[in-house]
Coordinates of C-alpha atoms and ligand atoms in Angstrom, one line a residue:
Chain A
M5 CA 0.2 31.0 41.4
E6 CA 3.3 28.9 40.7
S7 CA 1.3 26.2 38.9
S8 CA -0.7 28.6 36.8
R9 CA 2.5 30.4 35.7
R10 CA 3.9 27.0 34.8
G11 CA 0.7 26.2 32.9
I12 CA 1.1 29.4 30.8
V13 CA 4.7 28.5 30.0
Y14 CA 3.7 25.0 28.9
W15 CA 1.0 26.5 26.6
L16 CA 3.4 28.9 25.1
L17 CA 6.0 26.2 24.5
G18 CA 3.5 23.7 23.2
G19 CA 1.8 26.3 21.0
G20 CA 5.1 27.5 19.6
L21 CA 6.2 23.9 18.8
I22 CA 2.9 23.1 17.1
G23 CA 3.0 26.4 15.3
S24 CA 6.5 25.8 14.0
L25 CA 5.7 22.2 13.0
A26 CA 2.7 23.4 11.1
S27 CA 4.7 26.0 9.3
F28 CA 7.2 23.3 8.2
L29 CA 4.5 20.9 7.2
Y30 CA 2.2 23.3 5.3
P31 CA 4.6 24.0 2.4
V32 CA 5.5 20.3 2.2
L33 CA 1.8 19.3 1.9
R34 CA 1.2 21.9 -0.7
Y35 CA 4.4 20.8 -2.5
I36 CA 3.4 17.1 -2.9
R37 CA 0.1 18.1 -4.5
P38 CA 0.8 18.2 -8.2
P39 CA -0.1 21.6 -9.8
E40 CA -2.9 21.9 -12.3
V41 CA -1.0 22.0 -15.7
A42 CA -2.8 24.4 -18.0
Q43 CA -3.9 22.2 -20.8
A44 CA -4.9 23.8 -24.0
A45 CA -8.6 23.1 -23.9
V46 CA -9.2 21.0 -26.9
S47 CA -12.6 21.2 -28.5
E48 CA -11.9 19.4 -31.7
A49 CA -9.2 17.2 -33.1
E50 CA -8.2 16.1 -36.6
V51 CA -7.6 12.4 -36.1
G52 CA -6.7 11.2 -39.6
A53 CA -7.8 10.6 -43.2
V54 CA -11.2 8.9 -43.8
N55 CA -9.5 6.0 -45.6
Q56 CA -7.4 5.1 -42.6
F57 CA -10.5 3.8 -40.9
P58 CA -12.0 0.7 -42.5
V59 CA -15.7 0.0 -42.2
N60 CA -16.7 -2.0 -39.1
S61 CA -13.5 -1.1 -37.2
G62 CA -12.5 1.0 -34.1
K63 CA -9.4 2.9 -33.2
V64 CA -8.3 4.8 -30.2
V65 CA -7.3 8.3 -31.2
R66 CA -5.8 11.3 -29.5
F67 CA -8.1 14.0 -28.4
G68 CA -5.7 16.4 -26.7
S69 CA -4.2 14.3 -24.0
K70 CA -7.3 12.0 -23.7
P71 CA -7.9 8.8 -25.6
V72 CA -11.1 8.7 -27.7
L73 CA -12.5 5.5 -29.3
L74 CA -13.5 6.3 -32.9
I75 CA -15.8 3.6 -34.6
R76 CA -16.7 3.5 -38.2
L77 CA -19.8 1.3 -38.5
A78 CA -20.7 2.0 -42.1
S79 CA -19.1 4.2 -44.7
D80 CA -21.1 7.2 -43.4
D81 CA -21.9 6.0 -39.8
W82 CA -19.3 7.2 -37.4
R83 CA -19.3 7.1 -33.6
A84 CA -16.9 8.4 -31.0
F85 CA -16.8 8.0 -27.3
S86 CA -14.3 8.7 -24.5
A87 CA -12.1 5.6 -24.5
T88 CA -11.7 5.7 -20.7
C89 CA -13.8 3.1 -19.0
T90 CA -16.2 4.6 -16.4
H91 CA -15.4 1.7 -14.1
L92 CA -11.7 1.9 -13.2
A93 CA -10.2 3.9 -16.2
C94 CA -8.9 1.2 -18.5
I95 CA -9.0 1.9 -22.2
V96 CA -11.9 0.2 -24.0
Q97 CA -11.9 -1.3 -27.5
Y98 CA -14.3 -2.0 -30.3
Q99 CA -15.1 -5.6 -31.0
P100 CA -16.1 -5.8 -34.7
E101 CA -17.3 -9.4 -34.6
R102 CA -19.8 -8.6 -31.9
Q103 CA -20.4 -4.9 -32.7
R104 CA -20.0 -3.7 -29.2
I105 CA -17.5 -1.9 -27.0
W106 CA -15.6 -4.0 -24.6
C107 CA -13.3 -3.3 -21.6
A108 CA -10.8 -6.1 -21.0
C109 CA -10.0 -5.1 -17.5
H110 CA -13.1 -6.3 -15.7
N111 CA -15.2 -7.4 -18.7
G112 CA -17.4 -4.2 -19.0
V113 CA -19.5 -4.1 -22.1
Y114 CA -21.1 -1.1 -23.7
D115 CA -23.5 -0.8 -26.7
L116 CA -22.8 1.4 -29.8
N117 CA -24.4 4.3 -28.1
G118 CA -22.0 4.0 -25.2
R119 CA -24.6 2.6 -22.8
V120 CA -23.6 -0.1 -20.3
I121 CA -24.9 -3.5 -21.3
S122 CA -23.2 -5.6 -18.7
G123 CA -20.3 -5.8 -16.3
P124 CA -19.2 -3.4 -13.6
P125 CA -19.1 0.1 -15.3
P126 CA -21.4 2.4 -13.5
R127 CA -22.0 5.1 -16.2
P128 CA -22.2 5.3 -20.0
L129 CA -19.2 6.4 -22.0
E130 CA -19.2 10.1 -22.8
P131 CA -20.1 10.6 -26.5
F132 CA -18.2 12.8 -29.0
D133 CA -19.3 14.2 -32.3
V134 CA -17.7 13.2 -35.6
H135 CA -17.8 15.0 -38.9
L136 CA -15.8 14.9 -42.1
R137 CA -14.0 17.8 -43.6
D138 CA -12.0 17.5 -46.9
G139 CA -11.5 13.8 -46.4
E140 CA -10.3 14.3 -42.8
V141 CA -12.1 12.9 -39.8
I142 CA -12.8 15.5 -37.1
V143 CA -13.8 14.6 -33.6
S144 CA -15.3 17.3 -31.4
K145 CA -16.8 17.8 -28.0
R146 CA -20.5 17.5 -27.9
A147 CA -21.9 20.9 -26.9
Chain B
M9 CA 53.8 -11.5 16.3
A10 CA 50.6 -11.8 14.5
P11 CA 48.5 -13.3 17.3
A12 CA 49.7 -10.7 19.7
V13 CA 48.7 -7.9 17.3
I14 CA 45.3 -9.4 16.7
A15 CA 44.8 -9.7 20.4
K16 CA 45.7 -6.1 20.8
I17 CA 43.3 -5.0 18.2
R18 CA 40.6 -7.1 19.8
W19 CA 41.2 -5.5 23.2
W20 CA 41.3 -2.0 21.7
L21 CA 37.9 -2.7 20.0
E22 CA 36.5 -4.3 23.1
D23 CA 37.4 -1.3 25.1
R24 CA 35.5 1.0 22.8
L25 CA 32.5 -1.2 21.7
G26 CA 31.9 -3.5 24.6
L27 CA 31.4 -6.5 22.4
E28 CA 31.6 -8.8 25.4
T29 CA 28.1 -7.8 26.4
V30 CA 26.7 -8.7 23.0
K31 CA 28.5 -12.0 23.1
E32 CA 27.2 -12.6 26.6
F33 CA 23.7 -11.7 25.5
L34 CA 23.7 -14.0 22.5
A35 CA 25.1 -16.9 24.6
H36 CA 22.1 -16.7 26.8
K37 CA 19.4 -16.1 24.2
S38 CA 17.3 -19.2 23.5
V39 CA 14.1 -20.0 21.6
P40 CA 11.4 -22.5 22.3
R41 CA 11.4 -25.7 20.3
H42 CA 8.3 -27.8 19.6
S43 CA 6.3 -29.5 16.8
A44 CA 5.4 -26.1 15.1
T45 CA 8.9 -24.6 15.2
M46 CA 9.2 -24.9 11.4
W47 CA 6.7 -22.0 10.9
Y48 CA 9.1 -19.7 12.7
Y49 CA 11.5 -19.7 9.8
F50 CA 9.2 -17.9 7.4
G51 CA 9.6 -14.5 9.2
G52 CA 13.4 -14.9 8.8
I53 CA 13.0 -16.0 5.2
T54 CA 11.0 -12.9 4.4
L55 CA 13.7 -10.8 6.0
F56 CA 16.3 -12.6 3.9
L57 CA 14.3 -11.9 0.7
F58 CA 14.0 -8.3 1.6
G59 CA 17.8 -8.2 1.8
I60 CA 18.0 -9.7 -1.7
Q61 CA 15.6 -7.0 -2.9
V62 CA 17.7 -4.2 -1.5
T63 CA 20.8 -5.7 -3.1
T64 CA 19.4 -6.4 -6.5
G65 CA 17.4 -3.1 -6.4
I66 CA 20.6 -1.1 -5.9
L67 CA 22.2 -3.0 -8.8
L68 CA 19.2 -2.2 -11.1
L69 CA 19.5 1.4 -10.1
L70 CA 22.9 1.5 -11.9
Y71 CA 21.2 1.4 -15.3
Y72 CA 17.5 2.1 -14.8
R73 CA 16.1 5.5 -16.0
P74 CA 12.7 6.7 -14.6
S75 CA 11.2 8.5 -17.6
P76 CA 8.5 7.3 -20.0
N77 CA 10.8 7.6 -23.0
E78 CA 13.6 5.7 -21.4
A79 CA 12.3 3.4 -18.7
Y80 CA 11.2 0.5 -21.0
E81 CA 14.4 0.8 -23.1
S82 CA 16.6 0.9 -20.0
V83 CA 15.1 -2.3 -18.7
Q84 CA 15.5 -3.8 -22.1
F85 CA 19.1 -2.7 -22.0
I86 CA 19.6 -4.3 -18.6
M87 CA 18.2 -7.5 -19.9
T88 CA 19.9 -7.7 -23.2
Q89 CA 23.2 -5.8 -23.0
V90 CA 24.4 -5.8 -19.4
D91 CA 26.2 -8.9 -18.3
F92 CA 23.9 -11.0 -16.2
G93 CA 21.4 -8.1 -16.3
W94 CA 18.6 -10.6 -17.1
L95 CA 19.5 -12.5 -14.0
I96 CA 19.6 -9.6 -11.7
R97 CA 16.2 -8.3 -13.0
S98 CA 14.7 -11.8 -12.9
I99 CA 15.9 -12.3 -9.3
H100 CA 14.4 -8.9 -8.3
S101 CA 11.0 -9.8 -9.8
W102 CA 11.0 -13.4 -8.5
A103 CA 12.2 -12.5 -5.0
A104 CA 9.5 -9.8 -4.8
N105 CA 6.9 -12.4 -5.4
L106 CA 8.4 -14.9 -3.1
M107 CA 8.8 -12.3 -0.4
I108 CA 5.1 -11.5 -0.5
L109 CA 4.3 -15.2 -0.5
T110 CA 6.5 -15.9 2.6
A111 CA 5.1 -12.8 4.3
F112 CA 1.6 -14.2 3.9
I113 CA 2.7 -17.6 5.1
H114 CA 4.4 -15.9 8.1
M115 CA 1.2 -13.9 8.8
F116 CA -1.1 -16.9 8.6
S117 CA 1.2 -19.1 10.8
V118 CA 1.1 -16.3 13.4
V119 CA -2.7 -16.5 13.2
F120 CA -3.1 -20.2 13.4
L121 CA -0.5 -20.6 16.1
H122 CA -2.1 -17.7 18.0
A123 CA 1.2 -15.9 18.4
Y124 CA -0.5 -12.4 18.2
R125 CA -1.8 -12.7 21.7
A126 CA -0.8 -10.4 24.5
P127 CA 1.8 -9.0 24.9
R128 CA 2.5 -9.3 21.2
E129 CA -0.2 -7.1 19.8
L130 CA 2.2 -4.4 18.6
T131 CA 4.4 -7.1 16.9
W132 CA 1.3 -8.1 15.0
L133 CA 0.4 -4.5 14.1
T134 CA 3.9 -3.7 12.9
G135 CA 3.8 -6.9 10.9
I136 CA 0.6 -5.8 9.2
V137 CA 2.2 -2.4 8.4
L138 CA 5.1 -4.3 6.9
L139 CA 2.8 -6.4 4.7
G140 CA 1.1 -3.2 3.5
L141 CA 4.5 -1.7 2.7
A142 CA 5.5 -4.9 0.8
L143 CA 2.3 -4.6 -1.3
G144 CA 3.2 -0.9 -1.8
F145 CA 6.6 -2.0 -3.0
G146 CA 5.0 -4.4 -5.4
F147 CA 2.5 -1.9 -6.7
S148 CA 5.0 0.9 -7.2
G149 CA 7.7 -1.4 -8.6
Y150 CA 5.3 -2.9 -11.1
L151 CA 5.0 0.3 -13.0
L152 CA 8.7 1.0 -13.4
P153 CA 9.4 -1.1 -16.6
W154 CA 6.6 1.0 -18.2
N155 CA 5.1 -1.9 -20.1
T156 CA 1.4 -2.3 -21.2
I157 CA 0.4 -4.5 -18.3
S158 CA 2.0 -2.4 -15.7
Y159 CA 0.5 0.8 -17.3
F160 CA -3.0 -0.6 -17.0
A161 CA -2.4 -2.0 -13.6
T162 CA -1.5 1.5 -12.4
R163 CA -4.5 3.0 -14.2
V164 CA -6.8 0.7 -12.4
G165 CA -4.9 0.8 -9.1
T166 CA -4.9 4.6 -8.8
D167 CA -8.5 4.7 -9.9
I168 CA -9.4 2.4 -7.1
A169 CA -7.7 4.9 -4.8
A170 CA -9.8 7.6 -6.4
V171 CA -13.1 6.0 -5.3
V172 CA -12.2 5.9 -1.6
P173 CA -14.8 8.1 0.0
L174 CA -13.8 11.7 0.8
I175 CA -10.0 11.5 0.4
G176 CA -10.1 9.6 -2.9
P177 CA -9.7 12.2 -5.6
P178 CA -6.9 14.2 -3.9
L179 CA -5.2 10.8 -3.0
A180 CA -5.4 9.7 -6.6
R181 CA -4.0 13.0 -7.8
F182 CA -1.1 12.7 -5.3
L183 CA -0.3 9.2 -6.5
R184 CA -0.5 10.0 -10.2
G185 CA 1.3 13.3 -9.9
G186 CA -1.5 14.8 -12.0
S187 CA -4.8 13.9 -13.4
D188 CA -3.5 11.1 -15.6
I189 CA -0.9 8.4 -15.6
S190 CA 2.1 10.1 -17.2
G191 CA 5.8 10.6 -16.8
G192 CA 5.0 12.4 -13.5
T193 CA 3.5 9.2 -12.2
L194 CA 6.5 7.2 -13.2
T195 CA 9.0 9.5 -11.3
R196 CA 6.7 9.6 -8.3
F197 CA 6.4 5.8 -8.2
F198 CA 10.2 5.5 -8.6
G199 CA 10.7 7.9 -5.7
F200 CA 8.3 5.9 -3.5
H201 CA 9.9 2.6 -4.6
V202 CA 13.5 3.5 -4.0
A203 CA 13.4 6.1 -1.3
V204 CA 10.2 6.6 0.7
L205 CA 9.2 2.9 1.1
P206 CA 12.7 1.6 1.9
G207 CA 13.1 4.3 4.5
I208 CA 9.8 3.6 6.3
T209 CA 10.2 -0.1 5.9
T210 CA 13.6 -0.1 7.6
L211 CA 12.2 1.8 10.6
V212 CA 9.2 -0.4 11.0
L213 CA 11.2 -3.5 10.4
L214 CA 13.6 -2.6 13.2
L215 CA 10.7 -2.0 15.5
H216 CA 9.2 -5.3 14.5
L217 CA 12.5 -7.2 15.2
A218 CA 13.0 -5.3 18.5
L219 CA 9.6 -6.4 19.6
V220 CA 10.3 -10.0 18.6
Q221 CA 13.5 -9.9 20.6
K222 CA 11.7 -8.3 23.6
W223 CA 8.9 -10.8 23.9
N224 CA 10.8 -13.7 22.4
I225 CA 9.1 -16.2 20.1
S226 CA 5.6 -17.3 21.2
V227 CA 4.7 -20.8 22.1
P228 CA 1.3 -21.9 20.8
P229 CA -1.3 -22.3 23.5
K230 CA -1.9 -26.0 22.6
V231 CA 1.8 -26.8 23.1
E232 CA 1.9 -24.8 26.3
E233 CA -1.0 -26.7 27.8
E234 CA 0.4 -30.0 26.7
Y235 CA 3.7 -29.4 28.6
Q236 CA 1.8 -27.9 31.6
R237 CA -0.2 -31.1 31.8
K238 CA 3.0 -33.1 31.8
G239 CA 4.4 -30.7 34.4
Q240 CA 7.3 -29.9 32.2
E241 CA 8.8 -26.8 30.7
V242 CA 8.7 -26.3 26.9
P243 CA 12.2 -27.3 25.7
R244 CA 14.4 -24.5 24.3
I245 CA 17.4 -24.4 22.0
P246 CA 20.2 -21.9 22.1
F247 CA 19.8 -19.1 19.6
V248 CA 23.4 -19.3 18.7
P249 CA 24.3 -21.6 17.0
D250 CA 21.3 -24.0 16.9
F251 CA 18.6 -21.6 15.7
V252 CA 20.9 -19.4 13.6
L253 CA 22.2 -22.4 11.7
R254 CA 18.7 -23.8 11.0
E255 CA 17.6 -20.4 9.8
L256 CA 20.7 -20.2 7.6
M257 CA 19.7 -23.5 6.1
A258 CA 16.3 -22.2 5.4
W259 CA 17.9 -19.2 3.7
Y260 CA 20.1 -21.5 1.6
I261 CA 17.1 -23.4 0.4
T262 CA 15.2 -20.2 -0.4
L263 CA 18.2 -19.0 -2.4
A264 CA 18.3 -22.2 -4.3
I265 CA 14.6 -22.0 -5.2
L266 CA 15.0 -18.4 -6.2
G267 CA 18.0 -19.2 -8.3
V268 CA 16.2 -22.0 -10.2
L269 CA 13.1 -19.8 -10.8
A270 CA 15.0 -16.8 -11.9
A271 CA 17.3 -18.7 -14.2
L272 CA 14.8 -21.1 -15.7
F273 CA 11.8 -18.7 -15.9
P274 CA 13.3 -15.3 -16.6
W275 CA 10.8 -12.5 -16.0
E276 CA 9.3 -11.2 -19.2
L277 CA 9.3 -7.6 -20.1
G278 CA 6.3 -7.5 -22.4
Q279 CA 5.3 -4.6 -24.7
K280 CA 6.1 -0.9 -24.1
A281 CA 3.2 1.0 -22.6
D282 CA 1.0 3.0 -25.1
P283 CA -1.4 5.4 -23.5
F284 CA -3.5 5.3 -26.7
A285 CA -4.0 1.6 -27.1
P286 CA -6.9 -0.4 -25.6
A287 CA -6.2 -2.7 -22.6
P288 CA -5.3 -6.1 -24.1
A289 CA -7.6 -9.1 -23.6
G290 CA -6.7 -11.4 -20.7
I291 CA -5.2 -8.5 -18.7
R292 CA -4.8 -9.2 -15.0
P293 CA -2.8 -8.0 -12.1
E294 CA 0.0 -9.8 -10.1
W295 CA -1.3 -12.9 -8.3
Y296 CA -1.4 -11.2 -4.9
F297 CA -3.9 -8.7 -6.2
L298 CA -6.0 -11.3 -8.0
A299 CA -8.6 -11.8 -5.3
P300 CA -9.7 -8.2 -5.0
F301 CA -9.4 -7.9 -8.8
Y302 CA -11.9 -10.8 -9.3
T303 CA -14.1 -9.4 -6.6
L304 CA -14.3 -6.0 -8.4
K305 CA -15.2 -7.9 -11.6
L306 CA -18.1 -9.6 -9.9
I307 CA -19.7 -6.6 -8.0
P308 CA -22.5 -5.2 -10.2
S309 CA -22.3 -1.6 -11.4
H310 CA -24.8 -0.4 -8.7
V311 CA -25.6 -1.9 -5.4
W312 CA -28.5 -0.1 -3.6
F313 CA -27.4 3.6 -4.0
L314 CA -23.7 2.9 -4.2
E315 CA -21.6 2.4 -7.3
G316 CA -20.2 -1.1 -7.3
E317 CA -16.5 -0.1 -7.0
V318 CA -17.2 2.2 -4.1
L319 CA -18.9 -0.6 -2.2
G320 CA -15.9 -2.9 -3.0
V321 CA -13.4 -0.4 -1.8
I322 CA -15.3 0.2 1.4
C323 CA -15.6 -3.5 2.1
F324 CA -11.9 -4.1 1.5
G325 CA -11.1 -1.2 3.8
L326 CA -13.3 -2.5 6.6
L327 CA -12.0 -6.1 6.1
A328 CA -8.4 -4.9 6.3
A329 CA -9.0 -2.8 9.4
A330 CA -10.8 -5.7 11.1
W331 CA -7.9 -8.0 10.3
A332 CA -5.3 -5.5 11.6
C333 CA -7.3 -5.4 14.9
L334 CA -7.3 -9.2 15.2
P335 CA -5.4 -9.4 18.6
F336 CA -8.0 -7.1 20.1
W337 CA -11.1 -8.9 19.2
A338 CA -9.4 -12.2 19.7
S339 CA -9.0 -11.9 23.4
R340 CA -11.8 -12.0 26.0
R341 CA -12.1 -9.8 29.0
D342 CA -10.3 -12.3 31.2
G343 CA -7.3 -12.5 28.8
T344 CA -8.1 -15.9 27.3
I345 CA -8.1 -16.2 23.5
R346 CA -11.1 -17.0 21.3
T347 CA -9.0 -19.6 19.4
R348 CA -11.9 -21.1 17.5
L349 CA -13.2 -17.7 16.3
V350 CA -9.7 -16.7 15.1
T351 CA -9.0 -20.0 13.5
G352 CA -12.4 -19.9 11.7
A353 CA -11.7 -16.3 10.5
G354 CA -8.3 -17.4 9.3
V355 CA -9.6 -20.4 7.4
L356 CA -12.3 -18.2 5.8
L357 CA -9.8 -15.6 4.7
V358 CA -7.4 -18.2 3.3
S359 CA -10.2 -19.8 1.4
Y360 CA -11.5 -16.5 0.1
L361 CA -8.0 -15.6 -1.1
A362 CA -7.4 -19.0 -2.6
V363 CA -10.7 -19.4 -4.4
F364 CA -11.0 -15.9 -5.7
S365 CA -7.3 -15.8 -6.8
A366 CA -7.9 -19.1 -8.7
L367 CA -11.1 -17.7 -10.3
G368 CA -9.3 -14.4 -11.2
Y369 CA -6.5 -16.4 -12.8
W370 CA -8.6 -18.7 -14.9
R371 CA -11.7 -16.7 -15.7
Ligands
FES3 S1 -11.9 -0.7 -15.9 FE1 -13.3 -1.2 -17.5 S2 -14.5 -2.8 -16.6 FE2 -13.2 -2.2 -15.0

């Protein structure tokens, strides 16, 4: 009788302690998780005038908050890919002399369709659409 | 009059603090002395460098500003405008590197002298935790100047966290303070670097030191046997003043090396980070992350059904866990130590780190 009563008291005390600890910790855990910031969903971006991009060159441009690699292969051949390497998120660059996309971080190489040629990247680069409007280059999400 | 007053103050303090007991204790503390004693100093040197980091870190705090628009400029300000600012920053960077180096030397000397054996398993474990914290200091502090190389190091580092199975994505979000490296990441890393890590480190460090004090410094099994055969005790030297003076000497030498490095090779600042510029050619992390960096470069994109980097992270995790458990797999049922196995594992690990760091540096 005595010991079962003691058992109940221990349970109550222990449970209360754990409950109060949990009620302290829960808000803290939620707090350290950064909130989703509502980002204006960008579907297309004006990235500059056509003449800013010489033939056989590449440039990282802003697409909302994301970097996009815009490549001009010939005067009317434009390509755009997400500039974030699919390996460990470095920013890739266009190598005009070898006409390929290269990531300096771990030597990942992609072809001009964004496919992995060599190195550690596991997936192709996400392609974007490019079109011209009144001498401006417009990059847009591929539907 | 003066001596009488001083004596009075001494008695007053003695009554309240009981300093005699401390004195008594120190007078009787001794440490073993033998052919490998020299390796004992590296733990103390690491502690000394940690002290330097705390001091110079506080000094840097006087001018540093943790925001993406001001961080780089404030470090530039420290280095160009503030008197001796370049020196303080250079010392902070160099001492960080030396501290990690001496921590590694300390760890490997514990391995090769088999000092991790019972009853010192917890000393080893707390030491491993301290090494992890030191690497955490290195990683978080690296971003603070907000330059190109640190920006990409953080992109890659937090993306490595993201590929950890199950907890990866929320962990990476927590580290970055959002989905991308941004000002939020910088403030977080700053908070880790100057508050969270120092707090935890101080506690673990005190525990580590208390354990060293409790079990005293270990004598390598070989030395122990040797003296047993001769029927003698391992000689000991008093902690005060013999050991303390030697340790102080080691600290002085460390300080001299540090001073020379910091003054003759001031730490560079590099270019300000630009989130919309490609990673520059030849980019690589700090030397102590070179081995895993080169390994990640070598692993192909897919191995069996796993993505290469996932495999890499799993392997590193398992390796680190096995290493942390060293004292437990090192001892046999009967309490003896598998010295050959441990030495072999130690040599393997040192060679892996040395070869891959060299390859990561030159290739
Ligand atoms: S991040 Fe691009 S190859 Fe590793």
